[in-house]
Backbone as ProteinMPNN parsed JSONL, in Angstrom:
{"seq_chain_A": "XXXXXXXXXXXXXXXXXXXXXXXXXXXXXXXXXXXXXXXXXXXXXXXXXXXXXXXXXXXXXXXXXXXXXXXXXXXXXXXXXXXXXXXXXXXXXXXXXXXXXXXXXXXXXXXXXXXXXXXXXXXXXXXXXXXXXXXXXXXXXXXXXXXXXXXXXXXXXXXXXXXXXXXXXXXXXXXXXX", "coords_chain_A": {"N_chain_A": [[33.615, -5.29, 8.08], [33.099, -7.227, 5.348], [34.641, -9.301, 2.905], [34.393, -10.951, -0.183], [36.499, -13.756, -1.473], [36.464, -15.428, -4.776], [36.78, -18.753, -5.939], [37.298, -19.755, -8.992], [35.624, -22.054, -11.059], [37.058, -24.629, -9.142], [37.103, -27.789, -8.691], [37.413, -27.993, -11.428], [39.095, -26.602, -12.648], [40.836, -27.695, -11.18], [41.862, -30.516, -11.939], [42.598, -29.959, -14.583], [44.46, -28.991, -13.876], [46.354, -30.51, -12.542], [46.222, -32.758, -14.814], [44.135, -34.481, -13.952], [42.033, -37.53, -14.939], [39.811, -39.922, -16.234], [40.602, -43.132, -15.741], [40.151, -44.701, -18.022], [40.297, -42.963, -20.565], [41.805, -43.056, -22.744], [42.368, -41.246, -24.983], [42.96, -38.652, -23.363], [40.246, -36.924, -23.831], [38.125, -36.077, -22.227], [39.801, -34.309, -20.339], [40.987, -32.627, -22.422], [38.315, -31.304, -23.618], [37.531, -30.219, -21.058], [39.435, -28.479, -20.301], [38.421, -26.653, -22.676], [36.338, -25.986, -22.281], [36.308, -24.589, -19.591], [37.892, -22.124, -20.061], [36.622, -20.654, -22.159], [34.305, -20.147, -20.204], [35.575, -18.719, -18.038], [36.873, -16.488, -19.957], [34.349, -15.382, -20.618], [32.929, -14.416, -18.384], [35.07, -12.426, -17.571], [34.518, -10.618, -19.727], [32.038, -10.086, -19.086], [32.456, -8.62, -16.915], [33.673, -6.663, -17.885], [32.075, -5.392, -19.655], [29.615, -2.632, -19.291], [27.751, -2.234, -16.978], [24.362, -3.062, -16.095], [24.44, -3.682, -18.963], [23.218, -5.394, -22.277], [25.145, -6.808, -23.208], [26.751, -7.137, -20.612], [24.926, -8.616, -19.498], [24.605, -11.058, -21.106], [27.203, -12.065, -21.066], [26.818, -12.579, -18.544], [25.372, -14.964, -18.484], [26.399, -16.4, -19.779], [28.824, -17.094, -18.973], [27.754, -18.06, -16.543], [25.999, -20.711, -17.392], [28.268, -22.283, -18.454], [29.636, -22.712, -16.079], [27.991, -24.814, -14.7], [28.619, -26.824, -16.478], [31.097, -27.276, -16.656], [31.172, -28.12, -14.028], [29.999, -30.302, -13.701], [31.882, -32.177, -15.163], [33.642, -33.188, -12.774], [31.13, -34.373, -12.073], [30.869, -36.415, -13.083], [33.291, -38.14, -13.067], [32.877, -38.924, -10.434], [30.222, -40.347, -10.752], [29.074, -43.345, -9.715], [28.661, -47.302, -10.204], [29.345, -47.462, -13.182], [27.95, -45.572, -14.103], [28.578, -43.915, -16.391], [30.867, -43.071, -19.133], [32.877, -42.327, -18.632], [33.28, -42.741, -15.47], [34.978, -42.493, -13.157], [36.205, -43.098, -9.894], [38.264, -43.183, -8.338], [39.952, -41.471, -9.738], [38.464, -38.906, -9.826], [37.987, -39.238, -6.281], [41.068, -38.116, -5.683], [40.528, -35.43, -7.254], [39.075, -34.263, -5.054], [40.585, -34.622, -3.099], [42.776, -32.929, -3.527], [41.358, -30.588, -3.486], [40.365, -30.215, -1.417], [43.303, -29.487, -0.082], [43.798, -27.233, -1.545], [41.711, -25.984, -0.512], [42.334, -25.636, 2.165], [44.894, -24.542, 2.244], [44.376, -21.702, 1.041], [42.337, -20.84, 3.365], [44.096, -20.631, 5.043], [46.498, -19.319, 4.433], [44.624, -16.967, 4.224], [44.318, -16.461, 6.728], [46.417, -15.967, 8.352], [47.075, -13.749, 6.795], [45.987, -11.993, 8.715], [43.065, -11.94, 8.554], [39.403, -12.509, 9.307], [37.94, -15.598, 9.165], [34.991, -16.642, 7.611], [33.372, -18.257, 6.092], [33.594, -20.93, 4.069], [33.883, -22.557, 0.941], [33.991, -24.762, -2.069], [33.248, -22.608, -3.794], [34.172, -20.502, -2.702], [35.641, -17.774, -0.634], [34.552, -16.61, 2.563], [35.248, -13.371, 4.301], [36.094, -11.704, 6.791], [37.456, -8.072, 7.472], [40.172, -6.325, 9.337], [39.166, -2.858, 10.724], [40.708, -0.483, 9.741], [41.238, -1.429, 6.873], [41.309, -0.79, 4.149], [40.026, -0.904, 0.627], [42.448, -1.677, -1.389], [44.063, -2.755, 0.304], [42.63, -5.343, 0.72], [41.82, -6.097, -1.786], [44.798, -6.639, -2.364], [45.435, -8.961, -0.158], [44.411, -11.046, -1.307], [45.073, -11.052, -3.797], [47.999, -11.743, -3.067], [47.442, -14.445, -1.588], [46.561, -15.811, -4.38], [48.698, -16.087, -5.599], [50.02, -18.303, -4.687], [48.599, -20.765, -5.204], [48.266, -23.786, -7.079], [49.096, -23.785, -10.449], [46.885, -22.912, -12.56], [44.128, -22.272, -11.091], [42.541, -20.035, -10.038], [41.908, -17.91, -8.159], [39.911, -14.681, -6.614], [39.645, -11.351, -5.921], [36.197, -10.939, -5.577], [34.44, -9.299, -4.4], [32.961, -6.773, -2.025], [31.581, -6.008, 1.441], [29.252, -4.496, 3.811], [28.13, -5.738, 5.462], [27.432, -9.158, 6.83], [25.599, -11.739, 7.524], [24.675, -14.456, 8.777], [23.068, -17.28, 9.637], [22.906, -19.821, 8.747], [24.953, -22.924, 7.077], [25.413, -21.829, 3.781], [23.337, -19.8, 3.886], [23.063, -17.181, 3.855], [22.983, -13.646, 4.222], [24.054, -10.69, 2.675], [25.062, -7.276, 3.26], [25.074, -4.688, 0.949]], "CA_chain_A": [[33.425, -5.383, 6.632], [33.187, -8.515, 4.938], [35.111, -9.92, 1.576], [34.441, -12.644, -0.89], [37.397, -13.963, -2.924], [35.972, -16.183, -5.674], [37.684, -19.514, -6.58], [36.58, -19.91, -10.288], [36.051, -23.72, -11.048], [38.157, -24.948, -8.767], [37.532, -28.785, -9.057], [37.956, -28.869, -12.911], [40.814, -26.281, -12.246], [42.342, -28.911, -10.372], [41.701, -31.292, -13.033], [43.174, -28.983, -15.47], [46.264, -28.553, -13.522], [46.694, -31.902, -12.812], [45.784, -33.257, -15.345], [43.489, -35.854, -13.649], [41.039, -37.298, -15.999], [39.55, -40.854, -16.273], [42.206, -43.976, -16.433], [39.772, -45.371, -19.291], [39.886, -42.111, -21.164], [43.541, -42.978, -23.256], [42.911, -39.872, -25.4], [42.592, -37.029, -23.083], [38.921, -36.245, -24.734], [37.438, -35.308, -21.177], [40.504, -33.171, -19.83], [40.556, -31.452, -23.62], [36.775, -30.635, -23.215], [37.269, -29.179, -19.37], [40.577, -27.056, -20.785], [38.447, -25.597, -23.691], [34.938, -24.929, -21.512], [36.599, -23.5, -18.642], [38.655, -20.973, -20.835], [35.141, -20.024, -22.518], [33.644, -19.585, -19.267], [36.669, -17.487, -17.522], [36.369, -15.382, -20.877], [32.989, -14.688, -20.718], [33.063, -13.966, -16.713], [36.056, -11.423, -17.631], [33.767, -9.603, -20.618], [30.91, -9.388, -18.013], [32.856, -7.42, -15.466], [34.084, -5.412, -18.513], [31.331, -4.76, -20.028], [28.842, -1.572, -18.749], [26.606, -2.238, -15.805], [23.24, -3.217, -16.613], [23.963, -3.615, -20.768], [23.092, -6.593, -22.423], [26.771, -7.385, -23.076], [26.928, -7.932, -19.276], [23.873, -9.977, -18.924], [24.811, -11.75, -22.262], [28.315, -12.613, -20.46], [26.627, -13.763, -17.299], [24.705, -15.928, -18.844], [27.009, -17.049, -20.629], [29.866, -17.906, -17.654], [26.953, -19.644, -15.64], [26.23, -21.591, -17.969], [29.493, -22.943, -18.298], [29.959, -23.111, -14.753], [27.297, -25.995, -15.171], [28.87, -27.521, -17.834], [32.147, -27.86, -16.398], [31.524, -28.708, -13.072], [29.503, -31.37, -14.394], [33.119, -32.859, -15.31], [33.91, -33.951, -11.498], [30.484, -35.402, -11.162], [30.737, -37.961, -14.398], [34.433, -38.861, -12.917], [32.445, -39.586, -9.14], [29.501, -41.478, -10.861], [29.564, -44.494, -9.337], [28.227, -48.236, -11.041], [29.719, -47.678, -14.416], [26.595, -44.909, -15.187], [29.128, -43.158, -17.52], [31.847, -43.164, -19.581], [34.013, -41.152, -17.776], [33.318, -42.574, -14.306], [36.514, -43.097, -12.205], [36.092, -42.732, -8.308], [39.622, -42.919, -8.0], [40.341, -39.704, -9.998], [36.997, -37.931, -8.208], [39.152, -38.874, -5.194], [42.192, -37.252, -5.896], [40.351, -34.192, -7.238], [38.45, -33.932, -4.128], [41.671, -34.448, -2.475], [43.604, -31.68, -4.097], [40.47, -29.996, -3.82], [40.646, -29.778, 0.479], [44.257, -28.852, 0.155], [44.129, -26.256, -1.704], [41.044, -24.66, -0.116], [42.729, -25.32, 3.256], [46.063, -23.491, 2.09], [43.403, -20.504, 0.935], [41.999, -20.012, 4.39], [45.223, -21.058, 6.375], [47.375, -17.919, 4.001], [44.32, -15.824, 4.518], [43.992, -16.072, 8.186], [48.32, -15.735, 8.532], [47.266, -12.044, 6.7], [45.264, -11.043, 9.617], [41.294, -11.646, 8.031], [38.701, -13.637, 9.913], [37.906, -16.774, 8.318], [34.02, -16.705, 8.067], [32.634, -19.266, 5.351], [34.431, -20.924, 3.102], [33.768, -23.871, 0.041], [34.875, -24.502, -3.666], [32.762, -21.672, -4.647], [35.385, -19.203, -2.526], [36.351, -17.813, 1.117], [33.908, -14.916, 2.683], [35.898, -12.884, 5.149], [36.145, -9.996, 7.676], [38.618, -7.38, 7.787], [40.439, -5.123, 9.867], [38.287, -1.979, 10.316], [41.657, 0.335, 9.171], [41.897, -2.213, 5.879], [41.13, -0.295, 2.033], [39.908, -2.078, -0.479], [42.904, -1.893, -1.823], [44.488, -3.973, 1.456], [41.969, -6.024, 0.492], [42.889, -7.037, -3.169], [46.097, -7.275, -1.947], [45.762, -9.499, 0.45], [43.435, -12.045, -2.218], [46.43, -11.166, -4.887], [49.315, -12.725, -2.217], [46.9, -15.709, -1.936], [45.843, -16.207, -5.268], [49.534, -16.172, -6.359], [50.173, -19.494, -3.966], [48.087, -21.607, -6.014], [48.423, -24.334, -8.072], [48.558, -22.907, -11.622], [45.071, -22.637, -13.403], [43.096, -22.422, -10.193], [42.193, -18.736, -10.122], [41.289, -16.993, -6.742], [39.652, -13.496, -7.041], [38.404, -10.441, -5.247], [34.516, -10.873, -6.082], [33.215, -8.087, -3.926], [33.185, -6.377, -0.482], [30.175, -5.612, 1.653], [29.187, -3.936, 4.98], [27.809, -6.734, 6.893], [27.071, -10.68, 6.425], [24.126, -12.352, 8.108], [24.713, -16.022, 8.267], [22.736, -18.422, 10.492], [23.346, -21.413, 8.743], [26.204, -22.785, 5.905], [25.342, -21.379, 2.486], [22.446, -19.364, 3.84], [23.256, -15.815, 4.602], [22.426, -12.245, 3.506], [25.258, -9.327, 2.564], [24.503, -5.682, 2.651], [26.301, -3.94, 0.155]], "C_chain_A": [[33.759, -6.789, 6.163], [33.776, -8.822, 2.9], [34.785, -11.097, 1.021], [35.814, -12.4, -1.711], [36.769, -15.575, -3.356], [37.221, -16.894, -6.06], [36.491, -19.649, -7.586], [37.016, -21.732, -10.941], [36.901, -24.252, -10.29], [38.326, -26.627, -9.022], [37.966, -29.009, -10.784], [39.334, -27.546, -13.293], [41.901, -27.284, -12.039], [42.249, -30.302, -10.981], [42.711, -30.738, -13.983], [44.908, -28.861, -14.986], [47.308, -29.538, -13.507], [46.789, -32.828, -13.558], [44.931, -35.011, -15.036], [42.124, -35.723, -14.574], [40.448, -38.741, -15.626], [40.462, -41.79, -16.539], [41.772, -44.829, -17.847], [40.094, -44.576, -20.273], [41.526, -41.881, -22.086], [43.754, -41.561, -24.602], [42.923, -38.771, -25.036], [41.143, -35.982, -23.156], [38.362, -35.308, -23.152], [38.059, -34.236, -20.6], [40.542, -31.891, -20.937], [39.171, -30.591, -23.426], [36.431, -29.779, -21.706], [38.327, -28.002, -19.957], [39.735, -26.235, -21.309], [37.025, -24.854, -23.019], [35.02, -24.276, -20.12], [37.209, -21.935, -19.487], [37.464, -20.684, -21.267], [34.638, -19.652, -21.113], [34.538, -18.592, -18.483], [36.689, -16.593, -18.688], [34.997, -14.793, -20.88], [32.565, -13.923, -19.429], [34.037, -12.577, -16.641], [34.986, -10.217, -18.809], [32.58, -8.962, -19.701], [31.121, -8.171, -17.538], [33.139, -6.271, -16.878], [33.658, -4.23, -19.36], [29.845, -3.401, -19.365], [27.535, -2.16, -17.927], [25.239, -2.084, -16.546], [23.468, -3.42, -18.455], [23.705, -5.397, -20.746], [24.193, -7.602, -23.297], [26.713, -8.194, -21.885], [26.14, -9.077, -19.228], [24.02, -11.536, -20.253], [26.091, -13.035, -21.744], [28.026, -13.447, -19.24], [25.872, -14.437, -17.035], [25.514, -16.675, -19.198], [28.012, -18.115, -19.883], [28.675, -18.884, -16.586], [26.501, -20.791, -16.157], [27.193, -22.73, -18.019], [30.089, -23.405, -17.277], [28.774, -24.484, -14.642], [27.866, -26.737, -15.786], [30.285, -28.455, -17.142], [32.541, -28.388, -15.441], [30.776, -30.103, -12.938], [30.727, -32.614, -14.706], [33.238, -33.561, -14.104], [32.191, -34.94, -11.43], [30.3, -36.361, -12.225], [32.087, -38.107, -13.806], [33.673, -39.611, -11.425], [31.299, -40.554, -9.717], [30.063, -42.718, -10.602], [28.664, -45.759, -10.3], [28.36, -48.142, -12.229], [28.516, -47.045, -15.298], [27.42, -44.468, -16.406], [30.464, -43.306, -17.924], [32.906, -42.886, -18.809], [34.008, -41.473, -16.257], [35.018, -43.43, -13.707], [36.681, -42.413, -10.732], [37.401, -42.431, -8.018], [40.28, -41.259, -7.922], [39.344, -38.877, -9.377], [37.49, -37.613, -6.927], [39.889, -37.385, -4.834], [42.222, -36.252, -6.167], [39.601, -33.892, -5.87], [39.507, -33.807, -2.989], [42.551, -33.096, -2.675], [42.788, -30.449, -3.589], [40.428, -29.137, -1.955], [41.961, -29.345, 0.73], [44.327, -27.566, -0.267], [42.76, -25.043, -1.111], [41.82, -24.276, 2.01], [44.193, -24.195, 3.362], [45.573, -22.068, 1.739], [42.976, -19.897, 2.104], [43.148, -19.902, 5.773], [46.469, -19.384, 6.047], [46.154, -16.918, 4.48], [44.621, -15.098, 6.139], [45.596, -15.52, 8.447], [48.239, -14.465, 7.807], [46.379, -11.218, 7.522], [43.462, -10.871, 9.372], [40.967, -12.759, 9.109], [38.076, -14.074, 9.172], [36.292, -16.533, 8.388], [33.207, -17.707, 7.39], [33.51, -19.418, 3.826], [34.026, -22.682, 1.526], [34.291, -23.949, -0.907], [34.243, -23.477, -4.36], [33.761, -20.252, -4.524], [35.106, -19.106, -0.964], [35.26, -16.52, 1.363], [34.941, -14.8, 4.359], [35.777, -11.479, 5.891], [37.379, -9.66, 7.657], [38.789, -6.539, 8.845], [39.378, -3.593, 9.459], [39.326, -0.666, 9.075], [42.033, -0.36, 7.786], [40.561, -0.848, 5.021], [40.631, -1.483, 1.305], [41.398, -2.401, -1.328], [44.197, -2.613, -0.85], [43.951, -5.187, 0.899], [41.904, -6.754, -0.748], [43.87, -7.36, -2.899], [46.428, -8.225, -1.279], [45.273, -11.043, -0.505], [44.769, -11.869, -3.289], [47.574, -12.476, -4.095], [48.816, -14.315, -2.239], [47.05, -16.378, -2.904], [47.19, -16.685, -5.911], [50.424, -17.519, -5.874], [49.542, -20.327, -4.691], [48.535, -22.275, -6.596], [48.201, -23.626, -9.59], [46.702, -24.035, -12.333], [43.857, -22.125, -12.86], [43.419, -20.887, -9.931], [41.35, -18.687, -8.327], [41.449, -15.535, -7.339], [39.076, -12.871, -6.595], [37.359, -10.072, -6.309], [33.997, -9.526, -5.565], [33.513, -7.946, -2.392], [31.645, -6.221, -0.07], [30.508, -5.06, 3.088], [28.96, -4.783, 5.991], [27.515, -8.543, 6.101], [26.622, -10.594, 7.363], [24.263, -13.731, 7.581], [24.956, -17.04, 9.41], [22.798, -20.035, 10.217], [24.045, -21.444, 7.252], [25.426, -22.151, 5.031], [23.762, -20.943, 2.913], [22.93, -17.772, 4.8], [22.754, -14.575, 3.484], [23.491, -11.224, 3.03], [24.59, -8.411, 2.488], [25.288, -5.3, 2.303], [26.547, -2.734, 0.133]], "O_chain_A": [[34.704, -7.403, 6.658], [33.135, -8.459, 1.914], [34.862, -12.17, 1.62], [36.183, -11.407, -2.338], [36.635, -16.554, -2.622], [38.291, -16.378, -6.383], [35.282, -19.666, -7.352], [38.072, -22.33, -11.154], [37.912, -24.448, -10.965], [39.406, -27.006, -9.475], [38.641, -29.927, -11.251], [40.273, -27.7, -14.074], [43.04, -27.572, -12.404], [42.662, -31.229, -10.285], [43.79, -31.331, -14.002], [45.999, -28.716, -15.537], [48.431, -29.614, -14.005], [47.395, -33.831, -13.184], [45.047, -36.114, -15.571], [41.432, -34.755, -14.893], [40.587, -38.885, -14.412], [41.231, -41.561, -17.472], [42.556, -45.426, -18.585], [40.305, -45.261, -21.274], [42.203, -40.853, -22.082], [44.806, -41.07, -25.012], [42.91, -37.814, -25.81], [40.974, -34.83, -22.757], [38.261, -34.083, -23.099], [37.393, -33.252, -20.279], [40.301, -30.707, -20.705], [39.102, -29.398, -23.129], [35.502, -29.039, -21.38], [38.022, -26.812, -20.03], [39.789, -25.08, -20.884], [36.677, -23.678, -23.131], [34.13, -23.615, -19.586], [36.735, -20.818, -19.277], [36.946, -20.201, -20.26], [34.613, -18.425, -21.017], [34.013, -17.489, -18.33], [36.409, -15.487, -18.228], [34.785, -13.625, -21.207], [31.904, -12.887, -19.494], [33.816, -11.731, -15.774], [34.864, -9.033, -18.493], [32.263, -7.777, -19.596], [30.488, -7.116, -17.586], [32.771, -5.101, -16.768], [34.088, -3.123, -19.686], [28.967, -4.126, -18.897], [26.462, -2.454, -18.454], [25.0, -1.222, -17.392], [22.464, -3.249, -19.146], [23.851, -6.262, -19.882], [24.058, -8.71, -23.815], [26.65, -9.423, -21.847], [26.503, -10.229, -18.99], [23.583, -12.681, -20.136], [26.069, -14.257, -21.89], [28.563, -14.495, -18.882], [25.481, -14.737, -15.907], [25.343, -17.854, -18.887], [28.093, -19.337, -20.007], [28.795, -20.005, -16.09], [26.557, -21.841, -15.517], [26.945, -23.888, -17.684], [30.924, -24.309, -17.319], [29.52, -25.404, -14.305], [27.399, -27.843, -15.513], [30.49, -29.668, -17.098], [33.609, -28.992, -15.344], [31.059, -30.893, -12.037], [30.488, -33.805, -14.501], [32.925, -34.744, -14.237], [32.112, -36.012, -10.829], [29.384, -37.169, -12.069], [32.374, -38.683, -14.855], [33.876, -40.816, -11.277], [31.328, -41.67, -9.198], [31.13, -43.162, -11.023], [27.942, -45.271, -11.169], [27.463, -48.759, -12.803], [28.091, -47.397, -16.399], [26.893, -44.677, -17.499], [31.271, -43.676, -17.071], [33.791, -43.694, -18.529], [34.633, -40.667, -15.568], [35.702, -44.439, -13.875], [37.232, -41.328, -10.545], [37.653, -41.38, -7.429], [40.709, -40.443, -7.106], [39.588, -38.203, -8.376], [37.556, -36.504, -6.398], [39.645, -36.331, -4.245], [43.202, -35.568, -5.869], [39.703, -32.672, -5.747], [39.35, -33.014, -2.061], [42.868, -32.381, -1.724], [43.371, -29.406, -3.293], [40.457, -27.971, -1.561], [42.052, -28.74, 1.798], [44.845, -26.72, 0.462], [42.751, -23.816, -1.202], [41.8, -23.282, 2.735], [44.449, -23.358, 4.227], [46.316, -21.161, 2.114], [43.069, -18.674, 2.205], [43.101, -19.391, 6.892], [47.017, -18.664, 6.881], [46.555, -15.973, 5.16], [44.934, -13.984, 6.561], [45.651, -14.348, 8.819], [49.25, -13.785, 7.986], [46.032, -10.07, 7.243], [42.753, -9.981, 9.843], [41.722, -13.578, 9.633], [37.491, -13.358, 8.36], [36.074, -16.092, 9.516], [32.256, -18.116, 8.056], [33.884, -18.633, 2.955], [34.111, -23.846, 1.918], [35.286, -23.228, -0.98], [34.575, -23.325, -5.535], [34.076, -19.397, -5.352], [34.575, -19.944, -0.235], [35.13, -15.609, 0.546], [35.226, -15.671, 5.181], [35.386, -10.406, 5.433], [38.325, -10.44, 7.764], [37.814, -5.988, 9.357], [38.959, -3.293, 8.341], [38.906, -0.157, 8.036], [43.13, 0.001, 7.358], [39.478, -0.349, 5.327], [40.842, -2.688, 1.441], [41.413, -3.47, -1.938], [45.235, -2.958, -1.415], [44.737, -6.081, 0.589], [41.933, -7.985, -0.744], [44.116, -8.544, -3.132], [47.568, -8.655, -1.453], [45.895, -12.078, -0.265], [45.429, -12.898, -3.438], [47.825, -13.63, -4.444], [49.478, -15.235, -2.717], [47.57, -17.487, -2.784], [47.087, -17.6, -6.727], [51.416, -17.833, -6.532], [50.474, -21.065, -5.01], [49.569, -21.793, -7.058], [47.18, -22.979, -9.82], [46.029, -25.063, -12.409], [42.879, -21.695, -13.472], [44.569, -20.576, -9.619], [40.506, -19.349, -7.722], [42.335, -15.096, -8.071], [37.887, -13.173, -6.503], [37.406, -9.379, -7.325], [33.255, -8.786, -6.211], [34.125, -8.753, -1.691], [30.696, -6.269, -0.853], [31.643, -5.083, 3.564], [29.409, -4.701, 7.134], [27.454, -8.796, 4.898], [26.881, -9.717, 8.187], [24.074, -14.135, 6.434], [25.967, -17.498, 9.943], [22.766, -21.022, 10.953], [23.93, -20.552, 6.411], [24.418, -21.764, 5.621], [22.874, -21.615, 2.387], [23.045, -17.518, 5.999], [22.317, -14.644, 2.336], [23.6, -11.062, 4.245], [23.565, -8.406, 1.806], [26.36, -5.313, 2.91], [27.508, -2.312, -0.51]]}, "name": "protein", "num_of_chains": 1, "seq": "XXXXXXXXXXXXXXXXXXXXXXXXXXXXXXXXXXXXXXXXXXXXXXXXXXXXXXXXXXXXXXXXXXXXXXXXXXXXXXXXXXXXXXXXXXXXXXXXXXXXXXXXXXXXXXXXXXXXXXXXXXXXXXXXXXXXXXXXXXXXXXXXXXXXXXXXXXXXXXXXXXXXXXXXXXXXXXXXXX"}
């Protein structure tokens, strides 16, 4: 059986936590603007799930969080523009989130594997994993809870979903049966 746990934004998480921003940027304007459109998009991602399967609440909500997931991960790539395209470019800080960014997904699959899952594909989008055949789903939140609670604060890890099998011949190209 195979698990996803979902990291939600994680580079402008780790912006957010850090507060890394641009060293031109002396009022904060770009880290303010990632604080207030991640919190919109983690609200709207939370109404989804809460709202009734198939309504147009849900689809309203997950429109709404992808959106925003655009928007805000958009943030890291105006700090990596390079040649002075944009206001906001600072390689440095891009760095340092990209830095933060490999620690904390390596401390994600280094706690998972130390709870007994096999590691199977992992990026800033989240970790997919196999379990024990004798694991519950509710092993299985648990074990994504213990994780998630290692984190840097802001940076959200989250059981997304379980499935029966993964199918995956090459990186970010596979199948799940659910």
């Amino acid at each position: 059986r195979i698990v996803k746990a979902d990291v939600a934004s994680l580079y402008p998480s780790l912006m957010r936590a850090f507060r890394i921003g641009p060293s031109r940027d002396y009022l904060g304007a770009m880290i303010t603007m990632v604080d207030r459109l991640v919190e919109l998009r983690l609200d709207a991602k939370a109404a989804a799930r809460a709202a009734p399967p198939a309504s147009a609440a849900r689809y309203l909500n997950e429109g709404t969080s992808a959106a925003m997931k655009l928007v805000v991960n958009s943030a890291y790539g105006y700090l990596a523009a390079g040649g002075g395209l944009t206001r906001f470019a600072d390689v440095d800080a891009a760095n340092e989130v990209t830095r933060r960014g490999r620690e904390t997904l390596a401390l994600i699959c280094r706690e998972l594997a130390a709870r007994g899952v096999t590691l199977l594909e992992a990026d800033t989008d989240g970790v997919y994993f196999a379990v024990p055949e004798s694991w519950t789903e509710e092993d299985e939140r648990r074990v994504v809870s213990e994780v998630a609670a290692l984190l840097p604060p802001l940076v959200q890890l989250e059981f997304e979903g379980r499935y029966r099998a993964m199918l995956s011949h090459e990186p970010k190209n596979y199948a799940l049966l659910g």
